[in-house]
PDB file of C-alpha atoms in Angstrom:
ATOM      1  CA  GLU A   7     124.451  74.342 133.355  1.00 85.00           C
ATOM      2  CA  LEU A   8     127.300  74.570 130.836  1.00 89.00           C
ATOM      3  CA  PHE A   9     126.671  71.076 129.541  1.00 87.00           C
ATOM      4  CA  LEU A  10     123.167  72.382 129.217  1.00 92.00           C
ATOM      5  CA  GLY A  11     124.093  75.508 127.385  1.00 93.00           C
ATOM      6  CA  LEU A  12     126.542  74.072 124.973  1.00 92.00           C
ATOM      7  CA  SER A  13     124.071  71.260 124.175  1.00 90.00           C
ATOM      8  CA  ALA A  14     121.461  73.784 123.407  1.00 95.00           C
ATOM      9  CA  PHE A  15     123.929  75.804 121.239  1.00 95.00           C
ATOM     10  CA  ILE A  16     124.852  72.873 119.466  1.00 91.00           C
ATOM     11  CA  ILE A  17     121.352  71.736 118.420  1.00 91.00           C
ATOM     12  CA  LEU A  18     120.538  75.284 117.386  1.00 95.00           C
ATOM     13  CA  LEU A  19     123.410  75.218 115.230  1.00 93.00           C
ATOM     14  CA  PHE A  20     122.630  71.633 113.656  1.00 90.00           C
ATOM     15  CA  THR A  21     118.763  73.132 112.960  1.00 92.00           C
ATOM     16  CA  ALA A  22     119.958  76.206 111.537  1.00 94.00           C
ATOM     17  CA  LYS A  23     122.685  74.396 109.217  1.00 92.00           C
ATOM     18  CA  ILE A  24     119.566  71.746 108.396  1.00 92.00           C
ATOM     19  CA  ILE A  25     117.559  75.372 107.675  1.00 94.00           C
ATOM     20  CA  VAL A  26     119.778  76.748 105.906  1.00 93.00           C
ATOM     21  CA  LEU A  27     120.191  73.879 103.602  1.00 91.00           C
ATOM     22  CA  ARG A  28     117.023  73.338 102.752  1.00 92.00           C
ATOM     23  CA  LEU A  29     116.222  77.098 101.863  1.00 94.00           C
ATOM     24  CA  LEU A  30     119.697  76.943  99.370  1.00 90.00           C
ATOM     25  CA  GLY A  31     117.520  73.890  97.959  1.00 90.00           C
ATOM     26  CA  PHE A  32     115.017  75.638  97.433  1.00 91.00           C
ATOM     27  CA  LEU A  33     116.921  78.948  96.226  1.00 91.00           C
ATOM     28  CA  PHE A  34     118.740  76.813  93.762  1.00 89.00           C
ATOM     29  CA  ASP A  35     116.029  74.573  92.674  1.00 88.00           C
ATOM     30  CA  ILE A  36     117.933  71.533  93.935  1.00 86.00           C
ATOM     31  CA  SER A  37     115.640  70.444  96.468  1.00 88.00           C
ATOM     32  CA  ARG A  38     115.844  66.463  96.032  1.00 86.00           C
ATOM     33  CA  LEU A  39     119.528  66.598  96.413  1.00 81.00           C
ATOM     34  CA  VAL A  40     119.537  68.697  99.502  1.00 87.00           C
ATOM     35  CA  ARG A  41     116.952  66.055 100.810  1.00 89.00           C
ATOM     36  CA  GLU A  42     119.217  63.366  99.954  1.00 83.00           C
ATOM     37  CA  TYR A  43     122.062  65.201 101.526  1.00 82.00           C
ATOM     38  CA  VAL A  44     120.054  65.941 104.544  1.00 88.00           C
ATOM     39  CA  SER A  45     118.925  62.372 105.208  1.00 86.00           C
ATOM     40  CA  ILE A  46     122.838  61.473 105.109  1.00 79.00           C
ATOM     41  CA  LEU A  47     123.409  64.239 107.625  1.00 81.00           C
ATOM     42  CA  TYR A  48     120.602  62.045 109.712  1.00 86.00           C
ATOM     43  CA  LEU A  49     122.017  58.981 109.457  1.00 82.00           C
ATOM     44  CA  SER A  50     125.435  59.977 110.089  1.00 78.00           C
ATOM     45  CA  TYR A  51     123.951  61.834 113.412  1.00 82.00           C
ATOM     46  CA  PHE A  52     122.240  58.910 114.391  1.00 85.00           C
ATOM     47  CA  ASN A  53     125.362  56.407 114.031  1.00 80.00           C
ATOM     48  CA  SER A  54     127.206  59.035 115.518  1.00 82.00           C
ATOM     49  CA  ALA A  55     125.336  58.961 118.686  1.00 86.00           C
ATOM     50  CA  LEU A  56     125.384  54.982 118.214  1.00 88.00           C
ATOM     51  CA  LEU A  57     129.234  55.049 118.071  1.00 85.00           C
ATOM     52  CA  PHE A  58     129.502  57.411 121.330  1.00 88.00           C
ATOM     53  CA  LEU A  59     127.051  56.152 123.391  1.00 90.00           C
ATOM     54  CA  PRO A  60     129.391  53.069 124.855  1.00 90.00           C
ATOM     55  CA  LEU A  61     132.348  55.371 124.826  1.00 88.00           C
ATOM     56  CA  ILE A  62     130.492  58.021 127.213  1.00 87.00           C
ATOM     57  CA  ILE A  63     129.423  55.030 129.534  1.00 90.00           C
ATOM     58  CA  ALA A  64     133.153  53.614 129.669  1.00 88.00           C
ATOM     59  CA  PHE A  65     133.849  57.554 130.347  1.00 85.00           C
ATOM     60  CA  SER A  66     131.482  57.680 132.915  1.00 86.00           C
ATOM     61  CA  LEU A  67     132.279  54.377 134.829  1.00 90.00           C
ATOM     62  CA  THR A  68     136.085  54.175 134.479  1.00 89.00           C
ATOM     63  CA  PRO A  69     138.460  55.951 136.564  1.00 89.00           C
ATOM     64  CA  ASP A  70     139.925  59.537 135.225  1.00 86.00           C
ATOM     65  CA  ARG A  71     143.465  57.848 134.264  1.00 88.00           C
ATOM     66  CA  HIS A  72     141.606  56.886 131.102  1.00 86.00           C
ATOM     67  CA  ALA A  73     139.972  59.808 130.206  1.00 85.00           C
ATOM     68  CA  ASP A  74     142.905  60.438 127.986  1.00 88.00           C
ATOM     69  CA  ILE A  75     142.395  57.358 126.015  1.00 91.00           C
ATOM     70  CA  TYR A  76     138.446  58.046 125.546  1.00 89.00           C
ATOM     71  CA  GLY A  77     139.125  61.354 124.425  1.00 87.00           C
ATOM     72  CA  TYR A  78     141.269  60.238 121.740  1.00 91.00           C
ATOM     73  CA  ALA A  79     139.036  57.592 120.506  1.00 89.00           C
ATOM     74  CA  GLY A  80     136.070  60.119 120.535  1.00 88.00           C
ATOM     75  CA  ILE A  81     138.033  62.479 118.175  1.00 89.00           C
ATOM     76  CA  MET A  82     139.057  59.412 116.233  1.00 91.00           C
ATOM     77  CA  ILE A  83     135.566  58.433 116.032  1.00 87.00           C
ATOM     78  CA  LEU A  84     134.239  62.198 115.329  1.00 84.00           C
ATOM     79  CA  ILE A  85     136.892  62.560 112.358  1.00 88.00           C
ATOM     80  CA  ALA A  86     135.958  59.353 110.676  1.00 88.00           C
ATOM     81  CA  VAL A  87     132.241  59.994 110.923  1.00 82.00           C
ATOM     82  CA  PHE A  88     132.766  63.643 108.947  1.00 80.00           C
ATOM     83  CA  VAL A  89     135.252  61.855 106.615  1.00 86.00           C
ATOM     84  CA  LEU A  90     132.592  59.208 105.460  1.00 83.00           C
ATOM     85  CA  GLN A  91     129.720  62.111 105.525  1.00 77.00           C
ATOM     86  CA  PHE A  92     132.060  64.144 103.150  1.00 79.00           C
ATOM     87  CA  LEU A  93     133.082  61.281 100.869  1.00 83.00           C
ATOM     88  CA  ARG A  94     129.709  59.994 100.623  1.00 79.00           C
ATOM     89  CA  ALA A  95     127.794  63.470  99.870  1.00 73.00           C
ATOM     90  CA  GLY A  96     130.808  64.721  97.574  1.00 75.00           C
ATOM     91  CA  ALA A  97     130.327  61.413  95.692  1.00 79.00           C
ATOM     92  CA  ASN A  98     126.920  61.776  95.356  1.00 74.00           C
ATOM     93  CA  ILE A  99     126.821  65.422  94.434  1.00 71.00           C
ATOM     94  CA  LEU A 100     129.749  65.009  91.926  1.00 72.00           C
ATOM     95  CA  THR A 101     128.341  61.836  90.171  1.00 76.00           C
ATOM     96  CA  ASN A 102     124.697  63.388  89.891  1.00 72.00           C
ATOM     97  CA  HIS A 103     125.420  66.802  88.884  1.00 68.00           C
ATOM     98  CA  ARG A 104     127.996  69.227  87.079  1.00 71.00           C
ATOM     99  CA  PHE A 105     128.871  72.234  88.622  1.00 68.00           C
ATOM    100  CA  PRO A 106     131.986  74.375  89.289  1.00 74.00           C
ATOM    101  CA  LYS A 107     133.956  72.822  92.352  1.00 72.00           C
ATOM    102  CA  VAL A 108     134.325  76.248  93.814  1.00 79.00           C
ATOM    103  CA  TYR A 109     130.625  75.847  95.076  1.00 76.00           C
ATOM    104  CA  LEU A 110     131.738  72.833  97.015  1.00 71.00           C
ATOM    105  CA  ILE A 111     134.592  74.453  98.521  1.00 77.00           C
ATOM    106  CA  VAL A 112     132.680  77.248  99.518  1.00 78.00           C
ATOM    107  CA  TYR A 113     129.611  75.487 100.709  1.00 76.00           C
ATOM    108  CA  LEU A 114     132.283  72.775 102.887  1.00 73.00           C
ATOM    109  CA  CYS A 115     133.897  75.824 103.888  1.00 76.00           C
ATOM    110  CA  ALA A 116     131.059  78.026 105.066  1.00 77.00           C
ATOM    111  CA  LEU A 117     128.534  75.278 106.384  1.00 77.00           C
ATOM    112  CA  GLU A 118     130.911  72.378 107.443  1.00 76.00           C
ATOM    113  CA  PHE A 119     134.197  73.863 108.742  1.00 78.00           C
ATOM    114  CA  CYS A 120     132.941  76.841 110.444  1.00 79.00           C
ATOM    115  CA  PRO A 121     130.535  75.381 112.918  1.00 80.00           C
ATOM    116  CA  VAL A 122     133.279  72.905 113.970  1.00 79.00           C
ATOM    117  CA  ILE A 123     136.266  75.878 114.093  1.00 82.00           C
ATOM    118  CA  ILE A 124     133.488  77.999 116.407  1.00 82.00           C
ATOM    119  CA  LEU A 125     132.534  74.852 118.536  1.00 80.00           C
ATOM    120  CA  PHE A 126     136.665  74.397 119.057  1.00 82.00           C
ATOM    121  CA  LYS A 127     137.070  78.493 119.568  1.00 82.00           C
ATOM    122  CA  ALA A 128     134.113  78.371 122.429  1.00 82.00           C
ATOM    123  CA  LEU A 129     135.128  75.524 123.993  1.00 82.00           C
ATOM    124  CA  ARG A 130     138.925  76.547 124.133  1.00 76.00           C
ATOM    125  CA  LEU A 131     140.655  73.597 122.569  1.00 62.00           C
TER     126      LEU A 131
END
């Protein structure tokens, strides 16, 4: 039950993030840029799923003593995906549009870092 509840909660967070992004794109008349960013998000999520699938299979089929190794590998994959996502989106935004960098920092804090921090607090990591 806990797994299904957390999965539903994470799906709702990602859906809310996409909806908020599209709404902000509509309000600030940057829909094309938001569509590009959302497509980057979809690709990142799909690639993350492909990267985590072998890790999850290995985690479920090996003894418990290897759990720490798989946990660290999962964290490293997650960090790599987020860093690549930020770099790709940041390069795209900063090369195509000129706007104050404060807006980018506020966006990253509000819509990227806060859901991850809330997830860590919810899981008590």
